[in-house]
XYZ file of C-alpha atoms in Angstrom:
490
model
C -33.651 58.101 -50.422
C -34.263 60.104 -47.308
C -30.916 61.102 -45.733
C -32.081 60.015 -42.271
C -33.113 56.586 -43.541
C -29.817 56.248 -45.402
C -27.814 57.074 -42.269
C -29.879 54.689 -40.159
C -29.335 51.948 -42.737
C -25.594 52.588 -42.766
C -25.400 52.402 -38.994
C -27.475 49.226 -38.975
C -25.232 47.652 -41.617
C -22.133 48.556 -39.600
C -23.661 47.040 -36.475
C -24.505 43.840 -38.345
C -20.963 43.664 -39.720
C -19.518 44.221 -36.243
C -21.745 41.484 -34.867
C -20.680 39.085 -37.614
C -17.011 39.923 -37.006
C -17.453 39.302 -33.285
C -19.171 35.977 -33.888
C -16.424 34.958 -36.307
C -13.783 35.946 -33.744
C -15.514 33.919 -31.024
C -15.741 30.856 -33.243
C -12.296 31.019 -34.814
C -10.163 32.449 -31.994
C -11.959 32.093 -28.663
C -13.983 29.007 -29.540
C -11.569 26.423 -28.144
C -11.008 28.363 -24.921
C -14.753 28.771 -24.421
C -15.343 25.095 -25.154
C -12.725 24.060 -22.608
C -13.798 26.555 -19.947
C -14.814 25.164 -16.563
C -17.799 27.514 -16.729
C -19.108 25.732 -19.844
C -21.953 23.592 -18.544
C -21.978 21.528 -21.726
C -18.624 20.002 -20.780
C -19.973 18.705 -17.481
C -23.167 17.452 -19.146
C -21.136 15.549 -21.744
C -18.586 14.260 -19.217
C -21.195 12.987 -16.768
C -23.647 11.833 -19.434
C -22.121 8.348 -19.649
C -20.446 5.805 -17.340
C -16.737 6.266 -16.652
C -13.909 3.828 -17.189
C -12.316 2.434 -14.050
C -9.180 2.504 -11.929
C -7.981 -1.011 -11.103
C -6.149 -2.397 -8.075
C -4.998 -5.993 -8.054
C -7.020 -6.769 -11.186
C -10.293 -5.467 -9.737
C -11.952 -2.053 -10.264
C -12.066 0.176 -7.186
C -14.225 2.768 -8.963
C -17.608 2.648 -10.665
C -20.443 4.783 -12.016
C -24.099 5.057 -11.037
C -26.994 7.153 -12.251
C -27.238 10.304 -10.183
C -30.612 10.826 -8.517
C -30.097 14.534 -7.893
C -27.731 15.475 -10.717
C -30.336 16.888 -13.077
C -28.743 16.877 -16.517
C -25.600 15.243 -15.037
C -26.717 11.651 -15.512
C -23.896 9.698 -13.866
C -21.669 10.180 -10.834
C -18.528 8.424 -9.645
C -18.637 5.675 -7.029
C -15.784 4.071 -5.095
C -15.221 0.644 -3.588
C -13.352 0.940 -0.270
C -13.138 4.678 -0.893
C -11.288 5.517 2.320
C -8.707 2.827 1.661
C -7.903 3.908 -1.905
C -8.544 7.676 -1.802
C -4.759 8.423 -1.669
C -4.456 6.485 -4.938
C -7.578 7.391 -6.904
C -8.248 10.911 -5.677
C -11.822 11.971 -6.443
C -13.975 12.959 -9.438
C -16.742 15.392 -8.520
C -19.509 16.852 -10.649
C -18.884 20.164 -8.910
C -15.278 20.200 -7.668
C -13.369 18.652 -10.545
C -10.998 15.714 -10.293
C -7.746 15.033 -8.432
C -4.848 12.575 -8.573
C -5.341 9.612 -10.935
C -8.934 10.686 -11.577
C -7.656 14.064 -12.728
C -4.524 12.952 -14.579
C -6.394 10.358 -16.653
C -9.725 12.172 -16.806
C -9.862 12.155 -20.624
C -9.171 8.410 -20.774
C -11.717 7.615 -18.075
C -14.491 9.734 -19.620
C -13.806 8.649 -23.209
C -12.703 11.993 -24.650
C -9.029 11.082 -25.164
C -8.195 11.105 -28.893
C -6.285 7.833 -28.539
C -9.591 6.066 -27.845
C -11.357 7.314 -30.972
C -11.838 5.890 -34.431
C -11.618 8.233 -37.483
C -15.360 9.004 -37.442
C -15.283 9.901 -33.750
C -12.240 12.075 -34.368
C -14.152 13.912 -37.108
C -17.349 14.402 -35.099
C -15.682 14.975 -31.734
C -17.854 12.318 -30.104
C -16.686 10.400 -27.034
C -15.402 6.879 -27.493
C -15.762 3.933 -25.143
C -14.079 4.864 -21.887
C -10.635 3.503 -21.031
C -9.185 2.153 -17.796
C -6.160 2.770 -15.565
C -4.297 -0.186 -14.026
C -2.330 0.598 -10.870
C 0.648 -1.154 -9.274
C -0.971 -1.117 -5.826
C -0.995 -4.441 -3.963
C -4.363 -4.624 -2.153
C -2.881 -6.681 0.695
C -0.126 -4.163 1.346
C -2.504 -1.203 1.053
C -5.066 -2.648 3.449
C -2.426 -3.789 5.919
C -0.924 -0.304 6.110
C -4.340 1.335 6.388
C -5.469 -0.927 9.211
C -2.121 -0.694 11.013
C -2.240 3.118 10.993
C -5.785 2.989 12.320
C -6.760 6.251 14.017
C -3.219 7.613 13.944
C -2.503 10.638 11.772
C 0.226 9.674 9.347
C 1.138 7.897 6.140
C 2.966 4.912 4.683
C 4.512 4.078 1.307
C 5.738 0.693 0.062
C 7.823 0.283 -3.111
C 9.256 -2.705 -4.963
C 12.958 -1.682 -5.131
C 13.679 -3.647 -8.302
C 10.729 -2.452 -10.415
C 9.885 0.890 -8.805
C 6.256 -0.180 -8.455
C 4.446 1.547 -5.593
C 2.693 -1.267 -3.741
C 1.036 0.868 -1.106
C 0.267 4.558 -0.563
C -1.675 5.040 2.654
C -2.813 8.293 4.233
C -4.666 8.684 7.528
C -7.177 10.090 8.240
C -8.810 9.427 4.901
C -12.225 10.072 3.357
C -14.757 8.400 1.064
C -14.710 10.129 -2.359
C -18.212 8.752 -3.067
C -19.621 11.195 -0.523
C -18.507 14.235 -2.529
C -18.774 12.999 -6.124
C -22.283 14.342 -6.790
C -23.819 17.803 -6.874
C -26.576 17.410 -4.300
C -27.025 18.923 -0.870
C -25.573 15.860 0.866
C -22.389 16.105 -1.211
C -22.047 19.811 -0.429
C -22.512 19.187 3.282
C -19.969 16.348 3.218
C -17.439 18.574 1.443
C -17.895 21.400 3.943
C -17.323 18.967 6.779
C -14.193 17.555 5.137
C -12.663 20.981 4.537
C -13.723 22.687 7.783
C -10.810 24.204 9.693
C -11.025 25.265 13.334
C -7.511 26.523 13.973
C -6.943 23.666 16.430
C -4.150 21.321 15.313
C -5.982 18.300 16.707
C -9.108 18.963 14.673
C -7.425 20.150 11.481
C -6.792 16.644 10.228
C -7.245 17.507 6.517
C -8.595 14.110 5.388
C -8.326 15.128 1.718
C -4.564 15.733 2.053
C -2.529 12.873 0.587
C 0.098 12.603 3.315
C 1.901 9.751 1.554
C 2.836 11.920 -1.436
C 1.907 15.501 -0.656
C 3.023 16.128 2.954
C 6.721 16.900 3.560
C 7.766 17.048 7.225
C 11.111 16.877 9.080
C 12.498 13.339 8.605
C 14.576 13.338 11.786
C 17.145 10.596 12.147
C 15.995 8.669 9.056
C 17.944 11.330 7.109
C 21.144 9.994 8.705
C 21.123 7.327 5.974
C 21.635 10.084 3.382
C 24.508 11.536 5.431
C 26.092 8.102 5.832
C 25.865 7.536 2.056
C 27.507 10.928 1.418
C 30.318 10.162 3.879
C 31.108 6.838 2.206
C 30.717 8.125 -1.364
C 33.013 11.097 -0.719
C 35.699 8.979 0.962
C 35.313 10.582 4.373
C 35.349 7.045 5.742
C 36.029 3.809 3.901
C 33.729 1.515 5.856
C 30.746 1.592 8.194
C 33.015 -0.082 10.756
C 35.770 2.564 10.694
C 35.767 4.764 13.789
C 34.856 8.385 13.190
C 36.228 11.516 14.825
C 33.114 12.574 16.712
C 33.256 14.154 20.183
C 30.301 13.511 22.465
C 28.609 15.894 23.017
C 29.331 17.750 19.784
C 29.418 21.542 19.836
C 27.827 23.018 16.714
C 30.399 25.022 14.782
C 30.431 28.752 15.514
C 28.158 28.344 18.530
C 28.285 27.239 22.146
C 25.355 24.857 21.611
C 26.150 21.298 22.591
C 24.310 18.612 20.621
C 23.638 15.636 22.863
C 22.210 12.174 22.257
C 18.856 10.881 23.426
C 20.532 7.793 24.897
C 23.175 9.222 27.219
C 24.737 5.793 27.834
C 25.144 4.925 24.130
C 28.776 4.501 22.943
C 28.558 7.470 20.549
C 31.953 9.109 21.083
C 34.052 8.485 17.928
C 31.531 5.788 16.992
C 31.634 3.993 13.635
C 28.787 4.564 11.181
C 27.353 1.152 12.077
C 27.307 2.003 15.771
C 26.081 5.533 15.113
C 23.141 4.225 13.075
C 22.455 1.492 15.622
C 22.170 3.988 18.496
C 21.146 6.978 16.323
C 24.061 9.119 17.523
C 23.363 12.795 16.828
C 26.946 13.875 17.495
C 28.356 11.624 14.759
C 26.001 12.746 11.998
C 26.080 16.440 12.860
C 29.883 16.263 12.714
C 29.774 14.288 9.443
C 27.431 16.838 7.853
C 29.681 19.704 8.923
C 32.797 17.953 7.609
C 31.132 17.178 4.288
C 29.773 20.689 3.818
C 26.542 21.865 2.250
C 27.474 21.212 -1.403
C 28.462 17.556 -1.026
C 25.582 16.781 1.303
C 23.058 18.490 -0.970
C 24.441 16.656 -4.007
C 23.892 13.301 -2.323
C 20.406 14.254 -1.117
C 19.414 15.344 -4.621
C 20.555 12.017 -6.048
C 17.956 10.390 -3.795
C 15.285 12.830 -5.039
C 15.379 15.801 -2.673
C 14.738 19.250 -4.226
C 12.915 17.681 -7.177
C 10.037 20.019 -8.040
C 8.582 17.636 -10.626
C 8.523 14.236 -8.985
C 5.599 12.519 -10.731
C 4.447 8.997 -9.883
C 2.384 10.080 -11.961
C 0.670 12.116 -9.222
C 2.885 15.130 -8.550
C 4.575 14.587 -5.170
C 5.415 17.458 -2.868
C 9.040 18.562 -3.014
C 11.281 17.138 -0.297
C 13.629 19.905 0.727
C 17.327 20.025 1.518
C 18.073 23.724 2.135
C 20.830 25.853 0.661
C 22.733 28.784 2.130
C 23.228 27.213 5.558
C 26.020 28.110 7.940
C 28.053 25.358 9.618
C 25.793 25.079 12.656
C 22.710 24.779 10.481
C 24.486 22.234 8.306
C 25.183 20.197 11.425
C 21.500 20.245 12.358
C 20.546 19.245 8.816
C 22.719 16.152 9.296
C 20.234 14.819 11.851
C 17.218 15.648 9.669
C 16.323 18.881 11.423
C 16.696 22.621 10.652
C 14.771 23.058 7.354
C 15.111 19.517 5.979
C 11.734 18.032 5.018
C 10.703 14.795 3.319
C 7.595 12.964 2.215
C 7.062 9.307 3.117
C 7.560 8.613 -0.597
C 10.992 10.245 -0.457
C 12.151 8.293 2.579
C 10.884 5.068 0.996
C 13.015 5.973 -2.033
C 16.093 6.222 0.205
C 15.601 2.646 1.404
C 14.598 1.611 -2.127
C 17.934 2.721 -3.592
C 19.902 1.082 -0.775
C 17.999 -2.191 -1.249
C 18.508 -2.095 -5.040
C 22.293 -1.980 -4.754
C 22.591 1.791 -5.129
C 20.323 2.199 -8.161
C 17.014 4.056 -7.899
C 14.240 2.929 -10.244
C 11.657 5.666 -10.770
C 8.725 4.943 -8.432
C 5.316 4.765 -10.101
C 1.783 3.715 -9.153
C 0.360 3.098 -12.644
C 1.416 0.113 -14.743
C -0.750 0.583 -17.849
C -3.462 2.756 -19.376
C -5.887 0.812 -21.603
C -8.720 1.509 -24.008
C -12.127 -0.071 -23.498
C -11.062 -3.238 -25.326
C -8.014 -3.781 -23.132
C -5.419 -2.576 -25.630
C -2.505 -0.685 -24.068
C -2.405 3.039 -24.738
C 0.495 3.761 -22.400
C 2.815 1.547 -20.367
C 4.942 2.414 -17.347
C 6.419 -1.067 -17.003
C 9.910 -0.038 -18.142
C 10.727 2.968 -15.913
C 13.927 4.986 -15.966
C 16.576 4.485 -13.292
C 19.676 6.273 -12.039
C 22.648 5.418 -9.871
C 22.531 7.058 -6.465
C 25.607 5.453 -4.918
C 28.043 2.655 -5.615
C 27.033 -0.937 -5.048
C 29.660 -1.151 -2.313
C 28.206 1.813 -0.407
C 24.692 0.353 -0.719
C 25.940 -2.988 0.622
C 27.639 -1.285 3.577
C 24.439 0.587 4.428
C 22.291 -2.543 4.138
C 24.579 -4.256 6.624
C 24.378 -1.321 9.056
C 20.594 -1.113 8.701
C 20.320 -4.798 9.561
C 22.224 -4.057 12.767
C 19.664 -1.331 13.611
C 16.818 -3.856 13.359
C 18.573 -6.857 14.885
C 20.084 -5.153 17.931
C 19.572 -1.402 17.705
C 16.747 1.146 17.865
C 14.530 -0.664 15.315
C 13.924 -4.079 16.870
C 10.139 -3.850 16.446
C 10.649 -4.385 12.696
C 12.235 -7.825 13.078
C 10.500 -10.630 11.152
C 11.507 -14.251 11.588
C 12.610 -15.805 8.312
C 13.093 -12.469 6.523
C 16.077 -10.142 6.264
C 15.092 -6.653 7.393
C 17.083 -3.440 7.685
C 15.844 -0.045 8.793
C 16.368 3.300 10.465
C 14.259 4.991 13.108
C 13.604 8.691 13.408
C 11.923 11.029 15.878
C 11.646 14.530 14.455
C 10.944 17.696 16.393
C 8.528 20.249 15.024
C 6.761 23.397 16.122
C 8.191 26.508 17.755
C 10.715 25.411 20.383
C 9.666 21.803 19.718
C 6.174 22.571 21.002
C 4.441 20.118 18.660
C 4.160 16.369 19.087
C 7.292 14.782 17.551
C 6.972 12.864 14.286
C 7.741 9.150 14.570
C 9.513 7.740 11.468
C 10.763 4.418 10.214
C 12.282 3.690 6.802
C 13.303 0.166 5.897
C 13.636 -2.666 3.425
C 12.869 -6.362 3.655
C 14.021 -9.331 1.583
C 13.229 -13.030 1.273
C 15.771 -15.789 0.751
C 14.724 -15.874 -2.900
C 15.564 -12.183 -3.364
C 12.056 -10.667 -3.390
C 12.231 -7.178 -1.826
C 10.165 -4.287 -0.579
C 11.051 -0.837 0.771
C 8.692 0.837 3.246
C 8.572 4.232 4.952
C 6.100 5.172 7.667
C 5.526 8.438 9.502
C 3.148 8.875 12.429
C 2.381 12.558 12.888
C 0.027 12.171 15.822
C -1.349 9.355 17.974
C -2.802 8.696 21.392
C 0.659 7.914 22.773
C 2.101 10.148 25.481
C 4.788 12.537 24.221
C 7.506 10.629 26.100
C 6.439 7.408 24.358
C 6.653 8.786 20.820
C 9.437 7.029 18.903
C 10.087 5.543 15.507
C 10.528 2.086 16.979
C 7.449 2.339 19.173
C 4.946 3.765 16.661
C 6.232 3.469 13.097
C 8.313 0.254 13.106
C 5.363 -2.063 13.970
C 3.398 -0.655 11.003
C 6.414 -1.180 8.766
C 6.802 -4.743 9.997
C 3.208 -5.568 9.059
C 3.517 -4.027 5.588
C 6.781 -5.859 4.852
C 5.193 -9.102 5.955
C 2.174 -8.460 3.687
C 4.385 -7.654 0.690
C 6.764 -10.577 1.022
C 4.430 -13.293 2.275
């Protein structure tokens, strides 16, 4: 054989062997990664080639599927009933932008690719099974009431059943309709650009796709005083909410010449009891309590409620509520009134009232009750959640009594409801450089019927049409809370 031909044949054989080795490597080693890649168009074609399962609220689906007119080989797209109302619960599923929240967490169940849905033949062939469904704990009356009560205000609200941990409402405002961005057409792209446009102006940067109920942690202001009061009682600093404290008014922050005064100059805050201090929201008392307790004890109590938890899943991952470390005494004092670097989500502040209402025990909050296959059989149940003790039953009872005083004759009177027992705590939190931003108006509370049915609610109003001087927890947040409690218990 000609030497040149022999060499060319050898090179060709080596190239063929290299090609075969590469193909084998791709199939055996990289195959799964390539199959799962977001760039793999086949995944989207398969996922959107059939109707989805649904997310249910109050026994009715709030999602659906329709054939996409402009999706090309993506046959179906997601639709939503009352999309703006339930967007903080469902999230969105988009042919282009992926899926978020419950849509994302249970994507495999909803599109039929979850192995738990498949029979042996489907497992062998890798084919999709009949899609499954997700049943939420959301009470449609509570959700709608909170949404309508917030109206055009920027803010959020969360309602929880203290005994079961079921999240009955998770409202975020402003909201958006996920149906508008679920497809891949020009209209969906334009809607998405409008939703995510940022101008640099705080008023216009409303971020409708941000879930403020679970994913926005802001200074909690005076609502955090409940955590400080719990720490004071649990650590034996005072034995009762009616025992007088040692609290000068005004209080000078330790190591500084800064005098911390109270909003209500005529309030009886000097050496006030915890009941009186909560009733009038006395800054001097809680800054002094926080300083006396120290960072370690105060942080320990806050973390029992759920602060500093990086993995708080409901099952949507909530933003971490922060109680800072490494503070000096002056900063610790400011943390005692929910300022400095303390932040909390509405979910977190609802959990504070939840634990107080449930006699000191915190049942893990959750917004999904069951995950089902297409025939209604349960694949996963969340109806027996874990719980932990946050404080003694005695401390919880003391705080419930003091919170009732706040609502009946203190700073939270707008939450009163005839025929129901209601306790709460107001908060007005500063934010921005030198308090340049509009204050946040907070209210966290619980309500109970004579038969023992309960609900815990937290509301924050970040921005409204109210004048700055009129921004208060009682003025803006308590009326929303009152309506949501009424909806839950009646």
